[in-house]
Structure formats: structure tokens, C-alpha cells
PDB file of C-alpha atoms in Angstrom:
ATOM      1  CA  MET D   1     -97.370  93.212  91.338  1.00  0.00           C
ATOM      2  CA  ALA D   2     -96.547  93.118  95.026  1.00  0.00           C
ATOM      3  CA  LEU D   3     -97.696  91.536  98.263  1.00  0.00           C
ATOM      4  CA  THR D   4     -98.148  93.817 101.248  1.00  0.00           C
ATOM      5  CA  ASP D   5    -100.813  94.035 103.916  1.00  0.00           C
ATOM      6  CA  CYS D   6    -102.429  96.728 101.786  1.00  0.00           C
ATOM      7  CA  HIS D   7    -102.198  94.635  98.644  1.00  0.00           C
ATOM      8  CA  GLN D   8    -103.683  91.630 100.395  1.00  0.00           C
ATOM      9  CA  GLU D   9    -106.764  93.744 101.005  1.00  0.00           C
ATOM     10  CA  SER D  10    -106.524  94.966  97.426  1.00  0.00           C
ATOM     11  CA  MET D  11    -106.893  91.446  96.071  1.00  0.00           C
ATOM     12  CA  CYS D  12    -110.362  91.328  97.623  1.00  0.00           C
ATOM     13  CA  CYS D  13    -111.774  94.758  96.898  1.00  0.00           C
ATOM     14  CA  LYS D  14    -109.473  97.126  95.019  1.00  0.00           C
ATOM     15  CA  ILE D  15    -106.155  97.510  93.261  1.00  0.00           C
ATOM     16  CA  ALA D  16    -103.502 100.119  94.005  1.00  0.00           C
ATOM     17  CA  VAL D  17    -100.951 101.070  91.347  1.00  0.00           C
ATOM     18  CA  ALA D  18     -97.228 101.675  91.828  1.00  0.00           C
ATOM     19  CA  PHE D  19     -95.133 102.747  88.847  1.00  0.00           C
ATOM     20  CA  HIS D  20     -92.258 100.723  87.394  1.00  0.00           C
ATOM     21  CA  ILE D  21     -90.057 103.129  85.403  1.00  0.00           C
ATOM     22  CA  GLN D  22     -88.361 101.340  82.522  1.00  0.00           C
ATOM     23  CA  PRO D  23     -85.207 102.522  80.721  1.00  0.00           C
ATOM     24  CA  TYR D  24     -85.686 104.753  77.687  1.00  0.00           C
ATOM     25  CA  LYS D  25     -83.358 106.702  75.413  1.00  0.00           C
ATOM     26  CA  GLY D  26     -81.838 109.574  77.348  1.00  0.00           C
ATOM     27  CA  ARG D  27     -83.111 108.497  80.769  1.00  0.00           C
ATOM     28  CA  ASP D  28     -81.136 110.181  83.541  1.00  0.00           C
ATOM     29  CA  ASP D  29     -81.727 111.920  86.872  1.00  0.00           C
ATOM     30  CA  HIS D  30     -83.154 114.995  85.127  1.00  0.00           C
ATOM     31  CA  THR D  31     -85.674 113.129  82.982  1.00  0.00           C
ATOM     32  CA  VAL D  32     -86.721 110.886  85.878  1.00  0.00           C
ATOM     33  CA  HIS D  33     -87.246 114.034  87.950  1.00  0.00           C
ATOM     34  CA  GLU D  34     -89.712 115.195  85.287  1.00  0.00           C
ATOM     35  CA  ASN D  35     -91.309 111.716  85.143  1.00  0.00           C
ATOM     36  CA  ILE D  36     -91.896 111.656  88.901  1.00  0.00           C
ATOM     37  CA  LYS D  37     -93.297 115.189  88.894  1.00  0.00           C
ATOM     38  CA  TYR D  38     -95.670 114.373  86.023  1.00  0.00           C
ATOM     39  CA  ILE D  39     -96.900 111.116  87.602  1.00  0.00           C
ATOM     40  CA  ILE D  40     -97.531 112.643  91.028  1.00  0.00           C
ATOM     41  CA  ASP D  41     -99.155 115.781  89.594  1.00  0.00           C
ATOM     42  CA  LYS D  42    -101.452 113.729  87.366  1.00  0.00           C
ATOM     43  CA  TYR D  43    -102.243 110.705  89.528  1.00  0.00           C
ATOM     44  CA  GLY D  44    -101.104 111.487  93.079  1.00  0.00           C
ATOM     45  CA  ALA D  45    -104.582 112.336  94.358  1.00  0.00           C
ATOM     46  CA  HIS D  46    -106.223 109.250  92.810  1.00  0.00           C
ATOM     47  CA  ALA D  47    -107.587 106.707  95.265  1.00  0.00           C
ATOM     48  CA  ALA D  48    -105.818 103.891  93.381  1.00  0.00           C
ATOM     49  CA  PHE D  49    -102.381 105.555  93.510  1.00  0.00           C
ATOM     50  CA  TYR D  50    -100.333 103.357  95.846  1.00  0.00           C
ATOM     51  CA  LYS D  51     -98.855 104.977  98.949  1.00  0.00           C
ATOM     52  CA  TYR D  52     -96.430 103.218 101.274  1.00  0.00           C
ATOM     53  CA  LYS D  53     -96.588 104.032 104.968  1.00  0.00           C
ATOM     54  CA  THR D  54     -93.036 104.600 106.173  1.00  0.00           C
ATOM     55  CA  SER D  55     -91.651 103.883 109.635  1.00  0.00           C
ATOM     56  CA  THR D  56     -91.985 107.595 110.423  1.00  0.00           C
ATOM     57  CA  GLY D  57     -95.693 107.506 109.590  1.00  0.00           C
ATOM     58  CA  ARG D  58     -95.501 109.284 106.231  1.00  0.00           C
ATOM     59  CA  SER D  59     -97.538 107.944 103.308  1.00  0.00           C
ATOM     60  CA  LEU D  60     -95.419 108.218 100.165  1.00  0.00           C
ATOM     61  CA  PRO D  61     -95.672 106.978  96.577  1.00  0.00           C
ATOM     62  CA  LEU D  62     -93.390 104.062  95.733  1.00  0.00           C
ATOM     63  CA  PHE D  63     -91.438 103.864  92.468  1.00  0.00           C
ATOM     64  CA  TYR D  64     -89.443 100.952  91.098  1.00  0.00           C
ATOM     65  CA  ILE D  65     -86.570 102.058  88.809  1.00  0.00           C
ATOM     66  CA  TYR D  66     -85.747  99.202  86.433  1.00  0.00           C
ATOM     67  CA  ASP D  67     -82.124  98.856  85.222  1.00  0.00           C
ATOM     68  CA  SER D  68     -81.153 101.652  87.602  1.00  0.00           C
ATOM     69  CA  TYR D  69     -77.500 100.571  87.311  1.00  0.00           C
ATOM     70  CA  LEU D  70     -77.371 102.039  83.774  1.00  0.00           C
ATOM     71  CA  THR D  71     -77.150 105.511  85.342  1.00  0.00           C
ATOM     72  CA  PRO D  72     -74.146 106.321  87.585  1.00  0.00           C
ATOM     73  CA  PRO D  73     -74.929 106.534  91.313  1.00  0.00           C
ATOM     74  CA  GLU D  74     -73.507 110.078  91.369  1.00  0.00           C
ATOM     75  CA  SER D  75     -76.275 111.148  88.983  1.00  0.00           C
ATOM     76  CA  TRP D  76     -79.022 109.469  91.001  1.00  0.00           C
ATOM     77  CA  ALA D  77     -77.633 111.149  94.131  1.00  0.00           C
ATOM     78  CA  ASN D  78     -78.577 114.519  92.622  1.00  0.00           C
ATOM     79  CA  LEU D  79     -82.174 113.363  92.872  1.00  0.00           C
ATOM     80  CA  PHE D  80     -82.352 111.045  95.867  1.00  0.00           C
ATOM     81  CA  THR D  81     -80.008 112.509  98.483  1.00  0.00           C
ATOM     82  CA  GLN D  82     -80.980 115.492 100.620  1.00  0.00           C
ATOM     83  CA  SER D  83     -77.999 117.502  99.413  1.00  0.00           C
ATOM     84  CA  GLY D  84     -78.574 116.670  95.727  1.00  0.00           C
ATOM     85  CA  SER D  85     -78.584 119.481  93.188  1.00  0.00           C
ATOM     86  CA  HIS D  86     -82.258 118.884  92.370  1.00  0.00           C
ATOM     87  CA  SER D  87     -83.262 116.659  95.262  1.00  0.00           C
ATOM     88  CA  LEU D  88     -86.805 115.357  95.596  1.00  0.00           C
ATOM     89  CA  ARG D  89     -86.390 114.848  99.341  1.00  0.00           C
ATOM     90  CA  HIS D  90     -88.774 116.825 101.549  1.00  0.00           C
ATOM     91  CA  THR D  91     -90.577 118.211  98.519  1.00  0.00           C
ATOM     92  CA  PRO D  92     -94.123 117.412  97.302  1.00  0.00           C
ATOM     93  CA  TYR D  93     -92.471 114.854  94.988  1.00  0.00           C
ATOM     94  CA  ASP D  94     -90.650 112.868  97.637  1.00  0.00           C
ATOM     95  CA  ALA D  95     -91.323 109.128  97.459  1.00  0.00           C
ATOM     96  CA  VAL D  96     -89.913 105.689  98.222  1.00  0.00           C
ATOM     97  CA  PHE D  97     -87.470 104.910  95.403  1.00  0.00           C
ATOM     98  CA  ILE D  98     -86.471 101.292  94.800  1.00  0.00           C
ATOM     99  CA  ALA D  99     -83.476 100.346  92.621  1.00  0.00           C
ATOM    100  CA  LEU D 100     -82.798  97.091  90.785  1.00  0.00           C
ATOM    101  CA  LEU D 101     -80.139  94.859  92.327  1.00  0.00           C
ATOM    102  CA  VAL D 102     -78.511  92.595  89.722  1.00  0.00           C
ATOM    103  CA  GLU D 103     -74.845  92.238  90.705  1.00  0.00           C
ATOM    104  CA  GLU D 104     -73.551  92.132  94.271  1.00  0.00           C
ATOM    105  CA  GLY D 105     -71.612  95.367  93.819  1.00  0.00           C
ATOM    106  CA  HIS D 106     -74.782  97.226  92.918  1.00  0.00           C
ATOM    107  CA  LYS D 107     -75.866  97.298  96.567  1.00  0.00           C
ATOM    108  CA  HIS D 108     -73.123  99.819  97.419  1.00  0.00           C
ATOM    109  CA  ASP D 109     -74.045 101.951  94.401  1.00  0.00           C
ATOM    110  CA  ILE D 110     -77.704 101.869  95.438  1.00  0.00           C
ATOM    111  CA  LEU D 111     -76.759 103.033  98.929  1.00  0.00           C
ATOM    112  CA  SER D 112     -74.553 105.903  97.740  1.00  0.00           C
ATOM    113  CA  ALA D 113     -77.183 106.943  95.166  1.00  0.00           C
ATOM    114  CA  GLY D 114     -79.661 107.693  97.945  1.00  0.00           C
ATOM    115  CA  TYR D 115     -82.235 105.051  97.042  1.00  0.00           C
ATOM    116  CA  ASP D 116     -84.599 103.821  99.748  1.00  0.00           C
ATOM    117  CA  GLY D 117     -84.253 100.160  98.893  1.00  0.00           C
ATOM    118  CA  MET D 118     -83.690  97.477  96.291  1.00  0.00           C
ATOM    119  CA  TYR D 119     -85.645  94.767  94.497  1.00  0.00           C
ATOM    120  CA  THR D 120     -84.476  91.776  92.457  1.00  0.00           C
ATOM    121  CA  TYR D 121     -87.098  91.532  89.668  1.00  0.00           C
ATOM    122  CA  PHE D 122     -85.983  88.379  87.829  1.00  0.00           C
ATOM    123  CA  ALA D 123     -88.088  85.248  88.287  1.00  0.00           C
ATOM    124  CA  SER D 124     -85.258  82.860  87.413  1.00  0.00           C
ATOM    125  CA  ASN D 125     -83.516  81.682  90.590  1.00  0.00           C
ATOM    126  CA  GLY D 126     -79.764  81.786  89.954  1.00  0.00           C
ATOM    127  CA  PHE D 127     -79.954  84.079  86.916  1.00  0.00           C
ATOM    128  CA  SER D 128     -78.323  86.967  88.797  1.00  0.00           C
ATOM    129  CA  PHE D 129     -76.830  87.598  92.224  1.00  0.00           C
ATOM    130  CA  GLY D 130     -79.969  89.446  93.252  1.00  0.00           C
ATOM    131  CA  SER D 131     -82.422  86.857  91.955  1.00  0.00           C
ATOM    132  CA  SER D 132     -80.650  83.947  93.679  1.00  0.00           C
ATOM    133  CA  HIS D 133     -82.655  82.905  96.729  1.00  0.00           C
ATOM    134  CA  GLN D 134     -79.507  81.815  98.558  1.00  0.00           C
ATOM    135  CA  ASN D 135     -78.275  85.428  98.617  1.00  0.00           C
ATOM    136  CA  TRP D 136     -81.415  87.020 100.032  1.00  0.00           C
ATOM    137  CA  LYS D 137     -80.432  86.616 103.686  1.00  0.00           C
ATOM    138  CA  ALA D 138     -77.149  88.496 103.113  1.00  0.00           C
ATOM    139  CA  ILE D 139     -78.859  91.182 101.017  1.00  0.00           C
ATOM    140  CA  LYS D 140     -81.492  91.693 103.716  1.00  0.00           C
ATOM    141  CA  ALA D 141     -78.769  92.003 106.361  1.00  0.00           C
ATOM    142  CA  PHE D 142     -77.001  94.660 104.271  1.00  0.00           C
ATOM    143  CA  CYS D 143     -80.266  96.542 103.818  1.00  0.00           C
ATOM    144  CA  ASP D 144     -81.138  96.353 107.509  1.00  0.00           C
ATOM    145  CA  SER D 145     -77.719  97.705 108.516  1.00  0.00           C
ATOM    146  CA  ASN D 146     -78.076 100.628 106.090  1.00  0.00           C
ATOM    147  CA  ASN D 147     -81.741 101.500 106.666  1.00  0.00           C
ATOM    148  CA  LEU D 148     -82.777 100.252 103.231  1.00  0.00           C
ATOM    149  CA  MET D 149     -85.838  98.242 102.234  1.00  0.00           C
ATOM    150  CA  PHE D 150     -85.283  94.838 100.607  1.00  0.00           C
ATOM    151  CA  ILE D 151     -88.012  93.658  98.251  1.00  0.00           C
ATOM    152  CA  PRO D 152     -87.329  90.112  97.004  1.00  0.00           C
ATOM    153  CA  SER D 153     -89.021  89.290  93.699  1.00  0.00           C
ATOM    154  CA  VAL D 154     -90.640  85.909  93.139  1.00  0.00           C
ATOM    155  CA  GLY D 155     -92.129  84.236  90.096  1.00  0.00           C
ATOM    156  CA  PRO D 156     -94.030  81.060  89.182  1.00  0.00           C
ATOM    157  CA  GLY D 157     -91.373  79.879  86.709  1.00  0.00           C
ATOM    158  CA  TYR D 158     -89.467  81.196  83.721  1.00  0.00           C
ATOM    159  CA  ILE D 159     -89.246  80.406  80.012  1.00  0.00           C
ATOM    160  CA  ASP D 160     -88.422  83.030  77.397  1.00  0.00           C
ATOM    161  CA  THR D 161     -87.116  80.851  74.561  1.00  0.00           C
ATOM    162  CA  SER D 162     -89.898  82.028  72.234  1.00  0.00           C
ATOM    163  CA  ILE D 163     -88.183  85.441  72.157  1.00  0.00           C
ATOM    164  CA  ARG D 164     -84.648  84.466  73.292  1.00  0.00           C
ATOM    165  CA  PRO D 165     -83.941  81.023  71.773  1.00  0.00           C
ATOM    166  CA  TRP D 166     -80.411  81.014  73.224  1.00  0.00           C
ATOM    167  CA  ASN D 167     -81.557  81.406  76.831  1.00  0.00           C
ATOM    168  CA  ASN D 168     -82.747  77.881  77.558  1.00  0.00           C
ATOM    169  CA  HIS D 169     -80.322  77.531  80.507  1.00  0.00           C
ATOM    170  CA  ASN D 170     -82.345  80.078  82.462  1.00  0.00           C
ATOM    171  CA  THR D 171     -85.650  78.226  82.038  1.00  0.00           C
ATOM    172  CA  ARG D 172     -87.224  77.306  85.366  1.00  0.00           C
ATOM    173  CA  ASN D 173     -89.999  74.704  85.371  1.00  0.00           C
ATOM    174  CA  ARG D 174     -93.114  75.563  87.345  1.00  0.00           C
ATOM    175  CA  VAL D 175     -93.314  72.051  88.831  1.00  0.00           C
ATOM    176  CA  ASN D 176     -97.094  72.373  89.312  1.00  0.00           C
ATOM    177  CA  GLY D 177     -96.745  75.443  91.533  1.00  0.00           C
ATOM    178  CA  LYS D 178     -93.868  74.181  93.688  1.00  0.00           C
ATOM    179  CA  TYR D 179     -91.328  76.573  92.143  1.00  0.00           C
ATOM    180  CA  TYR D 180     -93.573  79.539  93.020  1.00  0.00           C
ATOM    181  CA  GLU D 181     -94.167  78.341  96.557  1.00  0.00           C
ATOM    182  CA  THR D 182     -90.456  77.667  97.104  1.00  0.00           C
ATOM    183  CA  ALA D 183     -89.665  81.228  95.993  1.00  0.00           C
ATOM    184  CA  LEU D 184     -92.384  82.670  98.232  1.00  0.00           C
ATOM    185  CA  GLN D 185     -91.120  80.676 101.191  1.00  0.00           C
ATOM    186  CA  ALA D 186     -87.562  81.878 100.542  1.00  0.00           C
ATOM    187  CA  ALA D 187     -88.809  85.474 100.429  1.00  0.00           C
ATOM    188  CA  LEU D 188     -90.747  85.209 103.678  1.00  0.00           C
ATOM    189  CA  MET D 189     -87.730  83.682 105.409  1.00  0.00           C
ATOM    190  CA  VAL D 190     -85.966  87.071 105.287  1.00  0.00           C
ATOM    191  CA  ARG D 191     -88.977  88.919 106.741  1.00  0.00           C
ATOM    192  CA  PRO D 192     -89.410  91.583 104.051  1.00  0.00           C
ATOM    193  CA  GLU D 193     -91.839  94.498 104.169  1.00  0.00           C
ATOM    194  CA  ILE D 194     -92.963  93.789 100.592  1.00  0.00           C
ATOM    195  CA  VAL D 195     -92.628  90.844  98.203  1.00  0.00           C
ATOM    196  CA  SER D 196     -92.881  91.699  94.517  1.00  0.00           C
ATOM    197  CA  ILE D 197     -94.209  89.240  91.946  1.00  0.00           C
ATOM    198  CA  THR D 198     -92.790  88.871  88.452  1.00  0.00           C
ATOM    199  CA  SER D 199     -95.252  88.894  86.850  1.00  0.00           C
ATOM    200  CA  PHE D 200     -99.001  89.175  86.411  1.00  0.00           C
ATOM    201  CA  ASN D 201     -99.075  88.827  82.615  1.00  0.00           C
ATOM    202  CA  GLU D 202     -95.631  88.677  80.956  1.00  0.00           C
ATOM    203  CA  TRP D 203     -96.535  85.675  78.823  1.00  0.00           C
ATOM    204  CA  HIS D 204     -93.478  86.007  76.573  1.00  0.00           C
ATOM    205  CA  GLU D 205     -91.238  85.235  79.562  1.00  0.00           C
ATOM    206  CA  GLY D 206     -93.495  82.553  80.982  1.00  0.00           C
ATOM    207  CA  THR D 207     -93.939  84.337  84.308  1.00  0.00           C
ATOM    208  CA  GLN D 208     -97.658  85.086  84.173  1.00  0.00           C
ATOM    209  CA  ILE D 209     -99.937  84.231  87.099  1.00  0.00           C
ATOM    210  CA  GLU D 210    -103.211  85.446  85.571  1.00  0.00           C
ATOM    211  CA  LYS D 211    -105.865  82.964  84.502  1.00  0.00           C
ATOM    212  CA  ALA D 212    -104.744  80.704  81.669  1.00  0.00           C
ATOM    213  CA  VAL D 213    -106.493  78.284  79.320  1.00  0.00           C
ATOM    214  CA  PRO D 214    -104.918  76.200  76.526  1.00  0.00           C
ATOM    215  CA  LYS D 215    -104.216  78.253  73.383  1.00  0.00           C
ATOM    216  CA  LYS D 216    -102.078  77.684  70.316  1.00  0.00           C
ATOM    217  CA  THR D 217    -101.394  79.940  67.333  1.00  0.00           C
ATOM    218  CA  LEU D 218     -99.331  79.377  64.192  1.00  0.00           C
ATOM    219  CA  THR D 219     -96.273  80.811  65.911  1.00  0.00           C
ATOM    220  CA  ARG D 220     -96.749  80.190  69.616  1.00  0.00           C
ATOM    221  CA  LEU D 221     -97.968  77.665  72.160  1.00  0.00           C
ATOM    222  CA  TYR D 222     -99.223  79.441  75.256  1.00  0.00           C
ATOM    223  CA  LEU D 223     -98.511  77.728  78.557  1.00  0.00           C
ATOM    224  CA  ASP D 224    -101.522  76.715  80.607  1.00  0.00           C
ATOM    225  CA  TYR D 225    -101.859  75.200  84.070  1.00  0.00           C
ATOM    226  CA  LEU D 226    -103.543  71.896  83.230  1.00  0.00           C
ATOM    227  CA  PRO D 227    -104.518  69.662  84.937  1.00  0.00           C
ATOM    228  CA  HIS D 228    -105.107  72.484  87.427  1.00  0.00           C
ATOM    229  CA  GLN D 229    -107.731  75.208  87.223  1.00  0.00           C
ATOM    230  CA  PRO D 230    -107.139  78.379  85.138  1.00  0.00           C
ATOM    231  CA  ASN D 231    -106.904  80.482  88.314  1.00  0.00           C
ATOM    232  CA  MET D 232    -104.392  78.181  90.039  1.00  0.00           C
ATOM    233  CA  TYR D 233    -101.687  80.842  90.474  1.00  0.00           C
ATOM    234  CA  LEU D 234    -104.108  83.544  91.571  1.00  0.00           C
ATOM    235  CA  GLU D 235    -105.326  81.194  94.292  1.00  0.00           C
ATOM    236  CA  LEU D 236    -101.753  80.378  95.319  1.00  0.00           C
ATOM    237  CA  THR D 237    -101.039  84.104  95.452  1.00  0.00           C
ATOM    238  CA  ARG D 238    -104.103  84.744  97.600  1.00  0.00           C
ATOM    239  CA  ARG D 239    -103.135  81.954  99.990  1.00  0.00           C
ATOM    240  CA  TRP D 240     -99.558  83.200 100.350  1.00  0.00           C
ATOM    241  CA  ALA D 241    -100.670  86.828 100.722  1.00  0.00           C
ATOM    242  CA  GLU D 242    -102.843  85.780 103.645  1.00  0.00           C
ATOM    243  CA  HIS D 243     -99.941  83.768 105.090  1.00  0.00           C
ATOM    244  CA  PHE D 244     -97.593  86.742 104.624  1.00  0.00           C
ATOM    245  CA  SER D 245    -100.009  89.044 106.423  1.00  0.00           C
ATOM    246  CA  LYS D 246    -100.264  86.678 109.399  1.00  0.00           C
ATOM    247  CA  GLU D 247     -96.496  86.184 109.495  1.00  0.00           C
ATOM    248  CA  LYS D 248     -95.906  89.947 109.598  1.00  0.00           C
ATOM    249  CA  GLU D 249     -98.210  90.204 112.589  1.00  0.00           C
ATOM    250  CA  GLN D 250     -96.045  87.636 114.376  1.00  0.00           C
ATOM    251  CA  TRP D 251     -92.802  89.440 113.440  1.00  0.00           C
ATOM    252  CA  LEU D 252     -94.109  92.634 115.032  1.00  0.00           C
ATOM    253  CA  MET D 253     -95.003  90.936 118.328  1.00  0.00           C
TER     254      MET D 253
END
């Protein structure tokens, strides 16, 4: 889920879909080439297929490539650079391709691979170099100097101990919405084009923002937002999306 001017409108009347390509066995530049071709051929003409308007005025699909660092940058360059052996650039399958930034060194790999930008995904501040709010200013400066898009990822909190019992040190308390708002404020401070949200409904990692009511099963206690309303985080998201839209208008003046 992401906040843009377009997505702010979407929250009121419609939803646009961008694809997040996860790792799978055998994923490489060739298989992703086929993935992109299939997605655009099948869904590209759909009204709900998200298109990003670039600085040159082109409207292109936007793809997030999760765990992009698992594939060498030389392989991605075959796909994402103009001189690549099976480049998508200036073809009907050209798009805005966003890589995952985890470690600091990944930013140079992302640049040489021919990606258009980077996102940070993780909702736990401090978990990785990319997900640490304190590093976003430097990452944005690197992106700006190399004509890359920086998409900081924010979340309402983090707790995944129901599936990763050893990971308690990365738990981040929601603090009644303050953690989410602090992350959103940190993101807006670097004046990004897009802010991505992790996540709408990943309950097993405690990052959901969808409506929540108390629920308990034999094996799991689902987090709710009491004493607040079930739609607390959707309302916070709406408020910050509106704020983001107004801020972007000021940045452009």
C-alpha cells in the first residue's frame, strides 16, 4: 500500500494496484522478464492497474521487487539498463522498477542494476539500514544525486513473535498510533514522491492497518486497537495522506 496524490484520491473512490514481486525458486532476470510481460499483457489496460506519471510525462506501471539483492546487479542490468541483453527499456513493457534497500551497500548495486529507485519495506525502525529513519535523509540525497526515486516504508508497529519467537528484539510497540505517526513524519521530512505502507493486512507480523476488533483463537491472540475505534489506523492514514498531498503542493511552489 502506498501514499501518493493518486492514492489519496483512491482512498475515497477507487483503488489502483501495483505489483510486489516476491522471491520464488529460480527467480532471475529472465523469469522476471516473463512475469512483467505477463502482468502487463493481462492487466495493463485495466482501469485499476496503477500507472506512475514520470518527470518526462510518461505514465508507466510501477513494480516493487522484493529481496532484489538475491540476484546479482549484473543480471538485473540485462533487464533494466538500455544496453541490457533483453532490456525492457523503451519497449511496451517498460516500467518504473523499485528495488529493496536493506544494507547500505545495496544502494550502489541498485544503481548499477538499472533500477529506477529503492524502497525500504520493513516496518521495524532500526531493523535494517534501509528501515532506520535516521538514514533516510542520506538515502534520499544519494537517490537525488543519481536520479533515483526513494520510497520510504512506514508501518504502525511490528510484532512477529507468533511466527518468529526469537525475534522479540525487533518488536515495535504501536504506542496508540504514535509510532505510525512518527514514521510518517520521518518519511515526509525527506520529501519523497511516494510513501509505502507496510502493511494493510499482514497480521502475522503485527503491521496491519485494516479494521480490527478483539479476537482470540486457541493458538493466537489478534491485536486490536482498543480503546480506539476499529478503523483508527485507516483514519490516521487518511489524515496523513491528505497532509502529504498538501505538503507536496508546497514543495512544488
